[in-house]
Short mmCIF file of C-alpha atoms and ligand atoms in Angstrom, two decimals:
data_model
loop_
_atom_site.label_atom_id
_atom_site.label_comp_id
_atom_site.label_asym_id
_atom_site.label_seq_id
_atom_site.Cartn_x
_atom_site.Cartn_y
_atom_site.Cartn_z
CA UNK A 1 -7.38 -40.36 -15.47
CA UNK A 2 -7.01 -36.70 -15.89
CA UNK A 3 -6.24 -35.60 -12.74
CA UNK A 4 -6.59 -31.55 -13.22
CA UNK A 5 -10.27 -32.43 -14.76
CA UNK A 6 -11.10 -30.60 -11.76
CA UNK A 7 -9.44 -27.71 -12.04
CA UNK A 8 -11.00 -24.52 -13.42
CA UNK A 9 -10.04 -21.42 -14.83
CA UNK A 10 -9.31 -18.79 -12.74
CA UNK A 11 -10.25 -15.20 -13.29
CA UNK A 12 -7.15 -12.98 -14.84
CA UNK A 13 -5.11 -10.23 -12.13
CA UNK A 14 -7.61 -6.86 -12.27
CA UNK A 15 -4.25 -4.84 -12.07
CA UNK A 16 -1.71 -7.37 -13.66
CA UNK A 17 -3.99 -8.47 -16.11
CA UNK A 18 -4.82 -5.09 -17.57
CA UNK A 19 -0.88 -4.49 -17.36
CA UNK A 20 -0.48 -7.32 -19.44
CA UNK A 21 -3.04 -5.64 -22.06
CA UNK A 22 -1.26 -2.32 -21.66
CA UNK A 23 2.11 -4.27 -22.77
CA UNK A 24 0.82 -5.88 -25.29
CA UNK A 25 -1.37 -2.71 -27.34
CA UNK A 26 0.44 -1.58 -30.03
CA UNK A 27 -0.53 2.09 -30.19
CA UNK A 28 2.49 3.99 -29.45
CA UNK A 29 0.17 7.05 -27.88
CA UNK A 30 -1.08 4.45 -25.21
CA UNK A 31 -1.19 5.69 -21.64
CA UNK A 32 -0.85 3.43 -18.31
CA UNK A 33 -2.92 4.83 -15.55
CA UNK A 34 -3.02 1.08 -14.28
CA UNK A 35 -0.72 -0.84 -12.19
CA UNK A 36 0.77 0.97 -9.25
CA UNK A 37 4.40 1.97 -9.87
CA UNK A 38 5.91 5.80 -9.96
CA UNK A 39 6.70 7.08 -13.01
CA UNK A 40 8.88 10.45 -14.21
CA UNK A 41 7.64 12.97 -16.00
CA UNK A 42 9.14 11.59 -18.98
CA UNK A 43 6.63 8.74 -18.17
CA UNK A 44 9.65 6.69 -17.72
CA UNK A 45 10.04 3.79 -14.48
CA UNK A 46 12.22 5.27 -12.21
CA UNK A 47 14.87 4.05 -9.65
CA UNK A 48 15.87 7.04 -6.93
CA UNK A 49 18.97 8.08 -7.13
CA UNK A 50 20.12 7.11 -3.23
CA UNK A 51 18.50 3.39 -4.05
CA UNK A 52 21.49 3.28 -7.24
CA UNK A 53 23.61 4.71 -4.98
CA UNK A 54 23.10 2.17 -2.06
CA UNK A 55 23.12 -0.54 -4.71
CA UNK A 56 26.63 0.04 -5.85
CA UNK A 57 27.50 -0.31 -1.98
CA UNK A 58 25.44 -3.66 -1.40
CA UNK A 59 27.54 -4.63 -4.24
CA UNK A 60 31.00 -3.87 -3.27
CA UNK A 61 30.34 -4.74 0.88
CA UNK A 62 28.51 -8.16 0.56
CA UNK A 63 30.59 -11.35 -0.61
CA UNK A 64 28.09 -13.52 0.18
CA UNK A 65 24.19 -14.83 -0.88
CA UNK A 66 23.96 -17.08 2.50
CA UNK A 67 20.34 -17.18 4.50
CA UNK A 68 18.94 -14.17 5.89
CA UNK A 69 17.24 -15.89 9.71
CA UNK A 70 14.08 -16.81 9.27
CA UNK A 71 12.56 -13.47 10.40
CA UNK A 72 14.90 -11.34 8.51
CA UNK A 73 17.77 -8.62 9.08
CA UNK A 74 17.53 -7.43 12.25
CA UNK A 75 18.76 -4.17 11.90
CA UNK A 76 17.14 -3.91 8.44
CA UNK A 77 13.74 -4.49 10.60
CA UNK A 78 14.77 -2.18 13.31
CA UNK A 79 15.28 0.61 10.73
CA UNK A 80 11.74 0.10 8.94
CA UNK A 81 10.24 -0.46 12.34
CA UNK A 82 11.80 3.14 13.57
CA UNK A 83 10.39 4.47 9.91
CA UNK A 84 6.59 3.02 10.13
CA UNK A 85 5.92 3.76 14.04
CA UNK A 86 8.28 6.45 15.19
CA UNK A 87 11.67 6.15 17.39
CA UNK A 88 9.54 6.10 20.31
CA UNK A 89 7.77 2.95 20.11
CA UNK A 90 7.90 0.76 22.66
CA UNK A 91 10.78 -1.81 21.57
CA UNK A 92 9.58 -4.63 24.31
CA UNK A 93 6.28 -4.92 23.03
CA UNK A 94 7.44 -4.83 19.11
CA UNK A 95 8.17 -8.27 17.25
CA UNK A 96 9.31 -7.42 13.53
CA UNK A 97 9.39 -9.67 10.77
CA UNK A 98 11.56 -8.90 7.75
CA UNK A 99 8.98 -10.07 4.72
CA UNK A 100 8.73 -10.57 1.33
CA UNK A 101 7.30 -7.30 0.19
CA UNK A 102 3.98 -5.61 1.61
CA UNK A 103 1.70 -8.86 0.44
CA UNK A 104 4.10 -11.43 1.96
CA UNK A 105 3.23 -9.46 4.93
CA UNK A 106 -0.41 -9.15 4.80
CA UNK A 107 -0.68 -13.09 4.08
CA UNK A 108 1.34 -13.56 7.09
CA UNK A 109 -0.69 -11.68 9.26
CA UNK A 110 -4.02 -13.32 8.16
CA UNK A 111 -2.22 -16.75 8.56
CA UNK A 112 -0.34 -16.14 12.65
CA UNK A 113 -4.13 -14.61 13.44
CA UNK A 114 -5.67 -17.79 12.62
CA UNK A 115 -3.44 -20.87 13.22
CA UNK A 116 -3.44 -18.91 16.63
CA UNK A 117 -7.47 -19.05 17.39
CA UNK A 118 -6.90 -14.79 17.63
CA UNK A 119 -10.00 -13.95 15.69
CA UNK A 120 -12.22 -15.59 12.80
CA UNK A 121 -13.54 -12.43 11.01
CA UNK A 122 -11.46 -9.48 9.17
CA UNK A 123 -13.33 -5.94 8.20
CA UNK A 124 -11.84 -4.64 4.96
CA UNK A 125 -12.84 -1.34 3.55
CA UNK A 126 -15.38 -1.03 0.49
CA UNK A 127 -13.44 -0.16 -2.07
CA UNK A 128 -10.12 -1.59 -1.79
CA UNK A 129 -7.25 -3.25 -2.83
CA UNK A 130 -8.45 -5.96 -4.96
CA UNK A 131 -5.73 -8.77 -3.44
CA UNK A 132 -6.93 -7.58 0.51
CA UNK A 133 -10.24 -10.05 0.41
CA UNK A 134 -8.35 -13.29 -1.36
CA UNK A 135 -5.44 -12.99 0.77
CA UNK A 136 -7.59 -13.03 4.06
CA UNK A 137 -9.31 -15.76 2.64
CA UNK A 138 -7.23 -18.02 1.41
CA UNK A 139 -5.23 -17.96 4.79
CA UNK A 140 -9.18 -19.11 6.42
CA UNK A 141 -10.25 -15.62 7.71
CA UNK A 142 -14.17 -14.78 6.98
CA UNK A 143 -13.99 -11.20 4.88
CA UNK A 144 -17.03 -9.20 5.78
CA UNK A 145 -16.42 -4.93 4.56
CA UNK A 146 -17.14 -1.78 6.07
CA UNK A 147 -18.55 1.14 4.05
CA UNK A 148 -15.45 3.76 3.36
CA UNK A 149 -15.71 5.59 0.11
CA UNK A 150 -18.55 6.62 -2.04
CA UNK A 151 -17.37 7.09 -5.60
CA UNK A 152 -19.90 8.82 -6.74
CA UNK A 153 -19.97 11.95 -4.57
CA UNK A 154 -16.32 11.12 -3.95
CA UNK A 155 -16.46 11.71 -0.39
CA UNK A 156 -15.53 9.66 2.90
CA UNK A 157 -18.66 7.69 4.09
CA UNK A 158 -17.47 8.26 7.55
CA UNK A 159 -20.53 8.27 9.57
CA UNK A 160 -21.64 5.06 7.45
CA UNK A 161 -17.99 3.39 8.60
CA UNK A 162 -18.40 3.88 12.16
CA UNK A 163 -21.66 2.73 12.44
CA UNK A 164 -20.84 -0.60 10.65
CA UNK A 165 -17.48 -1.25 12.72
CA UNK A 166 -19.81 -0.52 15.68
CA UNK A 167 -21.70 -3.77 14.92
CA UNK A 168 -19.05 -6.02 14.16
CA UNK A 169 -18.55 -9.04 16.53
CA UNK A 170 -16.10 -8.34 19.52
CA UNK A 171 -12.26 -9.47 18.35
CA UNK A 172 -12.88 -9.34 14.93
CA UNK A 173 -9.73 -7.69 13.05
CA UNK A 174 -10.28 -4.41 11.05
CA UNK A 175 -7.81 -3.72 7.78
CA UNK A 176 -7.00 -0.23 7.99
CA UNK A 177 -5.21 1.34 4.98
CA UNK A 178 -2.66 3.53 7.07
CA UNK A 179 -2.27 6.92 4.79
CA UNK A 180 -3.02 7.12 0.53
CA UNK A 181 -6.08 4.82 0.52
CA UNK A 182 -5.78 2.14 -2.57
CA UNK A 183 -8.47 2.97 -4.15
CA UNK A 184 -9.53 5.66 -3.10
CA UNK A 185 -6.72 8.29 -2.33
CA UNK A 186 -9.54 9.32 0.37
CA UNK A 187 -7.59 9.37 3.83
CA UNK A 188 -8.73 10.03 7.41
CA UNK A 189 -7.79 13.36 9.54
CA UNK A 190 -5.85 12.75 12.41
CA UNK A 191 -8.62 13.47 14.73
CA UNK A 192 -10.77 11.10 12.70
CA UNK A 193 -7.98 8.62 13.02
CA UNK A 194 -8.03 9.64 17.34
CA UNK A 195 -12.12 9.11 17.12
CA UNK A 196 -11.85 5.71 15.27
CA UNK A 197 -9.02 4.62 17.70
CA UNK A 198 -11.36 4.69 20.80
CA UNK A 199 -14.37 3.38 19.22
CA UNK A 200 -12.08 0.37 17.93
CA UNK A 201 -10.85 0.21 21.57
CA UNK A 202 -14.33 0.00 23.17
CA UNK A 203 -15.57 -2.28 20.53
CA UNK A 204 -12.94 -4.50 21.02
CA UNK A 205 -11.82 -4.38 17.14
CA UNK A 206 -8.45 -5.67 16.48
CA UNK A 207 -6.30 -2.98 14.26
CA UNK A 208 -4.31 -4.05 11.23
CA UNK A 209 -2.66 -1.33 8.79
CA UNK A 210 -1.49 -2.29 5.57
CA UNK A 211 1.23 0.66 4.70
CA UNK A 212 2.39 0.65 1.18
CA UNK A 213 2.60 4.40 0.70
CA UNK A 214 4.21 6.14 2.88
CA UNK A 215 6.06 9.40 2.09
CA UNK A 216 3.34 9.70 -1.08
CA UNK A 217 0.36 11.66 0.79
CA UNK A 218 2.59 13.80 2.70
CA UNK A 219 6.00 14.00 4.82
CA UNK A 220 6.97 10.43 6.08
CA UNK A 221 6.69 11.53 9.33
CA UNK A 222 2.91 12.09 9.02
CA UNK A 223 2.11 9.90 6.33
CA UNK A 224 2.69 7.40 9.75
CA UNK A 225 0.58 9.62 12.28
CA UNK A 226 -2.19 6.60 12.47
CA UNK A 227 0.34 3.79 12.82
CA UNK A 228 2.28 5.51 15.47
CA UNK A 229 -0.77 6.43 17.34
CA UNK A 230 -2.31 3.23 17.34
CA UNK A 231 0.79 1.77 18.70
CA UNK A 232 0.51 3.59 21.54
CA UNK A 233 -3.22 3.42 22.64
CA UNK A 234 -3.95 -0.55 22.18
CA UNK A 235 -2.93 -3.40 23.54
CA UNK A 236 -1.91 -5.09 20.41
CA UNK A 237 -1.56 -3.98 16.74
CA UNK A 238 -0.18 -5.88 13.67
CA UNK A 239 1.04 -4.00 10.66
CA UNK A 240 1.70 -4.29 7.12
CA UNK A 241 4.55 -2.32 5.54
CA UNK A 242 5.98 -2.45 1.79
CA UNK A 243 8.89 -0.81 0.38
CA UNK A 244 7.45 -1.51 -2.99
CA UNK A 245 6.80 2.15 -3.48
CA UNK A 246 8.58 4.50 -1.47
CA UNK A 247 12.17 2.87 -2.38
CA UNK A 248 10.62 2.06 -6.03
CA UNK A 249 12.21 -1.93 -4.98
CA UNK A 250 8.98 -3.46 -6.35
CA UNK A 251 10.41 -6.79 -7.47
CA UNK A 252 12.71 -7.15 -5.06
CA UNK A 253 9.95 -7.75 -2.33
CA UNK A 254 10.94 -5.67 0.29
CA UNK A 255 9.02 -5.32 3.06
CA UNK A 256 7.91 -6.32 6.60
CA UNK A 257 5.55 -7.59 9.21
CA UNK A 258 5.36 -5.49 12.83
CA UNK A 259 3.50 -6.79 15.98
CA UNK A 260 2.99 -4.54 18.55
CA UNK A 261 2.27 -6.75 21.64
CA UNK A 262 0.35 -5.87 24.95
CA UNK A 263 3.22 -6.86 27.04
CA UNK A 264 7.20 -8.38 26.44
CA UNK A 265 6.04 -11.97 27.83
CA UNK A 266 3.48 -11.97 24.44
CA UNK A 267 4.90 -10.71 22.42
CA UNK A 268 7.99 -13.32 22.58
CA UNK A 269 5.75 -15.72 22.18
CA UNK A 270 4.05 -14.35 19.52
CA UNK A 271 7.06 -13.48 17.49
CA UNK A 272 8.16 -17.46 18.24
CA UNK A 273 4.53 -18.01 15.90
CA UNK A 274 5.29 -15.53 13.85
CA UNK A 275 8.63 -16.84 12.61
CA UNK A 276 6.95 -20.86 12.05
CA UNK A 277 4.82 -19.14 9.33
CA UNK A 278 7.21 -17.63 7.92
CA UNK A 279 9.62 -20.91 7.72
CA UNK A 280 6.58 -23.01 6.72
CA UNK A 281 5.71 -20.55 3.49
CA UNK A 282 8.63 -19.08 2.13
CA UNK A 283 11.28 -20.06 4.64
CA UNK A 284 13.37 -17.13 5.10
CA UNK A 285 13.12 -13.60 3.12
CA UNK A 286 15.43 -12.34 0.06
CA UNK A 287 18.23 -9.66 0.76
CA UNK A 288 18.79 -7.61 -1.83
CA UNK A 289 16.23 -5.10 -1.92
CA UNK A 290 16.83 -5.20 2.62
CA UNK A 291 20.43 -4.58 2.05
CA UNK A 292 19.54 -1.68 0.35
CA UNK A 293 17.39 -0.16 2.61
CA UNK A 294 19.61 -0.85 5.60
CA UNK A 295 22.20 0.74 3.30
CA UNK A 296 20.16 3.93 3.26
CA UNK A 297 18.41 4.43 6.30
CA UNK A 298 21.78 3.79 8.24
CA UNK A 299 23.24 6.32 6.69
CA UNK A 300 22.28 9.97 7.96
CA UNK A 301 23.39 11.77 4.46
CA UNK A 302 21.42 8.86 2.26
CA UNK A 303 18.69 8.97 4.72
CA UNK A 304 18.34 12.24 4.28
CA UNK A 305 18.83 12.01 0.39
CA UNK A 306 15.75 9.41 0.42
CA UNK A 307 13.62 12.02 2.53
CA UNK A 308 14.25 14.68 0.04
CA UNK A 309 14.19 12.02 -2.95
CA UNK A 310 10.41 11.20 -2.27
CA UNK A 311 9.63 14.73 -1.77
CA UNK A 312 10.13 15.43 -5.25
CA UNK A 313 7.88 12.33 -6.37
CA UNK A 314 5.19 13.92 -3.70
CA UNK A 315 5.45 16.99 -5.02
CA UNK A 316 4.99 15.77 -8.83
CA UNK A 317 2.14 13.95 -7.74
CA UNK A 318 0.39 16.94 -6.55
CA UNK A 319 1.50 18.85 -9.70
CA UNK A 320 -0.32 16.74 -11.86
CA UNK A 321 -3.34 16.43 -9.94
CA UNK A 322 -3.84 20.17 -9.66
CA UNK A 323 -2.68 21.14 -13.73
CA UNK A 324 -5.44 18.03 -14.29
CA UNK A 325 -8.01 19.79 -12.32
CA UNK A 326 -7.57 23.32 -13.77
CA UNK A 327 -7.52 21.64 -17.51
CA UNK A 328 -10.91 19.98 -16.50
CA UNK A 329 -12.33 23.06 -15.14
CA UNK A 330 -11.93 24.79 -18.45
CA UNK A 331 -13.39 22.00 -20.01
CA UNK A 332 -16.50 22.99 -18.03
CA UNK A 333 -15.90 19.37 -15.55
CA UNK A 334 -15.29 19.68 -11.78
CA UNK A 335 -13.07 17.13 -10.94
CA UNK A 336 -11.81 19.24 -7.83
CA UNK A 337 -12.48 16.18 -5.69
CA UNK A 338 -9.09 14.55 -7.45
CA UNK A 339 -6.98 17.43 -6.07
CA UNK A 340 -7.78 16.44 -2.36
CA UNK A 341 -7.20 12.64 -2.46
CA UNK A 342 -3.45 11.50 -1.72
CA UNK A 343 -1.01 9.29 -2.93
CA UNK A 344 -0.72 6.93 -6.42
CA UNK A 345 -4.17 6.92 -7.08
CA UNK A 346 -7.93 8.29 -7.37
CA UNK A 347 -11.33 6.41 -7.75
CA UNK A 348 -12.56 8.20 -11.14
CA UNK A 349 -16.00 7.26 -10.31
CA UNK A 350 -15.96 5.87 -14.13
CA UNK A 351 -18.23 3.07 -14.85
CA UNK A 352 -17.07 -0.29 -16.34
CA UNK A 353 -18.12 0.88 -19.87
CA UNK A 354 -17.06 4.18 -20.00
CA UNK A 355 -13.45 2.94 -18.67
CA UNK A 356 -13.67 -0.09 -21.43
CA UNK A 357 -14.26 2.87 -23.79
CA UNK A 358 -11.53 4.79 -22.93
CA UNK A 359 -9.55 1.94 -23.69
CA UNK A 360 -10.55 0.56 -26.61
CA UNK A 361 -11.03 4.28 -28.62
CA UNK A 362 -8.03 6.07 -26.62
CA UNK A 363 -5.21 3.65 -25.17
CA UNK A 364 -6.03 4.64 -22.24
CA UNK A 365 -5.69 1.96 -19.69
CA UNK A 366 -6.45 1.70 -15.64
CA UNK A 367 -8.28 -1.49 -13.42
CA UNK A 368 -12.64 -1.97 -14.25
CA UNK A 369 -13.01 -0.21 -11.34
CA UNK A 370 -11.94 3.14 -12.45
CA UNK A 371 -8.75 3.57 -10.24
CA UNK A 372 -6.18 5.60 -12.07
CA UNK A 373 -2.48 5.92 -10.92
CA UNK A 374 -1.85 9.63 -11.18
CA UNK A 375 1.93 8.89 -11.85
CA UNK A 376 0.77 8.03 -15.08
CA UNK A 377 0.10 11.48 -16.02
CA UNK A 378 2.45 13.56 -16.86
CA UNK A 379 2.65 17.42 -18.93
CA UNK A 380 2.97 15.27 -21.96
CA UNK A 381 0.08 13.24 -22.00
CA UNK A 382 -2.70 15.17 -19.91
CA UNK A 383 -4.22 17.40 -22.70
CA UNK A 384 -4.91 14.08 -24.17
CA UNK A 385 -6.03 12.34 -21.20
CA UNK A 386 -8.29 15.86 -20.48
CA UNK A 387 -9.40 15.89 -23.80
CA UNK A 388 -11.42 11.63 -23.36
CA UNK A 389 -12.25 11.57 -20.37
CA UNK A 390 -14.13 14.88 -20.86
CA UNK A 391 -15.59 13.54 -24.23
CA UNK A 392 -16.65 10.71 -22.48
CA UNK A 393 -20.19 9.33 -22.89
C1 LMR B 1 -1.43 -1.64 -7.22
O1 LMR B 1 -2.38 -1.56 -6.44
O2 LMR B 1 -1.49 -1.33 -8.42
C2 LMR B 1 -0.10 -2.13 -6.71
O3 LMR B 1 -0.17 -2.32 -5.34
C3 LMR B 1 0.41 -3.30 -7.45
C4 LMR B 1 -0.31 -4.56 -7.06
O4 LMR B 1 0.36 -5.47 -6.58
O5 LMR B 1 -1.52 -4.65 -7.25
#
């Protein structure tokens, strides 16, 4: 007896996969518009300065490798908490989780809302990140997507959104990408974010942000303008927030899980639920990457390092996308859509083919879907990147 006869293959990573092919290509003018990770001009991975800094502190202050609590640092939490949703949020009704990194916090989301009997049905955006629908499902939640980007005429199908959240069953969950949508880079307005907020209120629709980039759009402190407004108007909102990007601590899995509850009495309890899935999954979360941040954002003069540390990575971000947008306009291609959207990435619009093309006849690599991580470009490489994609068939 053979007892994994029934097991069968299962499809390769869209993102780690194609990283994977990226490493493995031999052509040393290869270019990784793929996974999403910052990169320096030089095209090099890059740890911030304050995050080597704080490092060489967690080394020298903690002795120890003992547990963490089940739901984390607390002051660690209380710091990202005060980071995603403002100083002002209301610190009865907020349970905080410390997870392991911005997916350990999605799962455990999906899993609290349905060992719980909260709601059946999650709304995810069309596009998005390719891990949102498996996560959702795996933990038993029915996936069902709302219209959100068009990639031809790269706009926001706004109208088209509204209308379909408008029709979703009472107290089903929406997944709400909270600023630099992934795939997109095609964010709401604030007052779009104001008019969604009371139809999602009158609908009944339960929010939940997934926050892996903020600090990449624009300042931190509106980067966060949905989260923090959300928090205030309903009754309860749950919230998923990586440090993945923003402190470049990708494999450290840093991240964390926020409830805000609609009164202290629930939100006890629900934090009581919140820390059995935790302890039943992973059992408590790792420190290193938290002892950093704590390091950091309990410092004013590191804080304030970090602050001006992402500004630079913001502001090379937009540099590229507008030299890339001038270099395509003299190629005679308007790609003046690309210089709007914010954060890592942009939805090319480039069909499976074309983007299979690219990689087999230029080294050129990003996701089937045509996502490319604009950190990937760089004054080095984008007369070459110019140069296919506007000899593309
Ligand atoms: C991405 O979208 O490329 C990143 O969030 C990395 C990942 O885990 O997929």
């Amino acid at each position: 007896m053979n007892w994994l006869d029934s097991v069968i293959e299962a499809p390769v990573d869209p993102i780690f996969g194609l990283n994977t092919r990226f490493v493995e290509d031999k052509r040393p003018h290869k270019v990784n518009l793929g996974v999403g990770s910052y990169k320096t001009e030089d095209l090099q991975s890059y740890i911030m300065p304050v995050v080597l800094k704080a490092e060489q502190l967690v080394l020298k202050k903690y002795i120890d490798k003992e547990y963490l609590p089940i739901g984390g640092d607390p002051i660690y939490g209380a710091k990202a908490a005060e980071l995603a949703l403002g100083k002002d949020v209301d610190k009865d009704r907020l349970a905080i989780i410390q997870t392991v990194g911005g997916e350990g916090a999605l799962r455990l989301g999906a899993e609290f809302l349905i060992r719980n009997n909260i709601c059946d049905t999650i709304a995810i955006s069309d596009p998005t990140w390719p891990n949102h629908p498996p996560t959702f499902t795996s933990a038993g939640l029915k996936v069902v997507t709302y219209p959100y980007h068009d990639k031809e005429t790269h706009q926001l199908l706004w109208e088209p959104m509204l209308e379909s959240l408008k029709k979703l069953p009472k107290k089903s969950a929406v997944l709400l990408h909270a600023c630099c949508h992934n795939p997109s880079g095609c964010d709401l307005s604030e007052s779009q974010w104001i008019e969604l907020a009371n139809i999602m209120l009158e609908h009944e629709l339960l929010p939940f942000f997934d926050c892996a980039y903020q600090g990449f759009g624009e300042h931190e402190s509106k980067d966060n303008f949905s989260m923090r407004y959300f928090a205030n108007k309903f009754p309860v909102v749950l919230y998923a927030y990586s440090f993945s990007k923003n402190f470049g601590l990708y494999a450290e899995r840093t991240g964390a899980f926020f409830l805000i509850g609609k009164n202290p009495e629930t939100t006890k309890k629900a934090y009581s639920q919140l820390l059995t899935v935790a302890r039943y999954s992973y059992s408590n979360p790792p420190c290193h990457g938290a002892r950093i941040v704590k390091e950091v954002l309990t410092d004013e003069i590191m804080t304030k390092e970090w602050h001006d540390q992402i500004k630079a990575m913001r502001d090379r971000i937009a540099d590229m996308r507008k030299v890339f947008v001038q270099k395509m306009k003299a190629k005679g291609v308007d790609w003046s859509f690309f210089q709007a959207d914010k954060g890592l990435f942009t939805l090319t619009g480039l069909s499976k083919n074309q983007v299979e093309e690219l990689i087999q006849e230029h080294a050129i690599f990003m996701p089937a879907n045509g996502r490319i991580n604009v950190a990937g470009i760089s004054h080095k490489n984008c007369d070459y990147i110019v140069d296919a994609f506007s000899s593309l068939s």
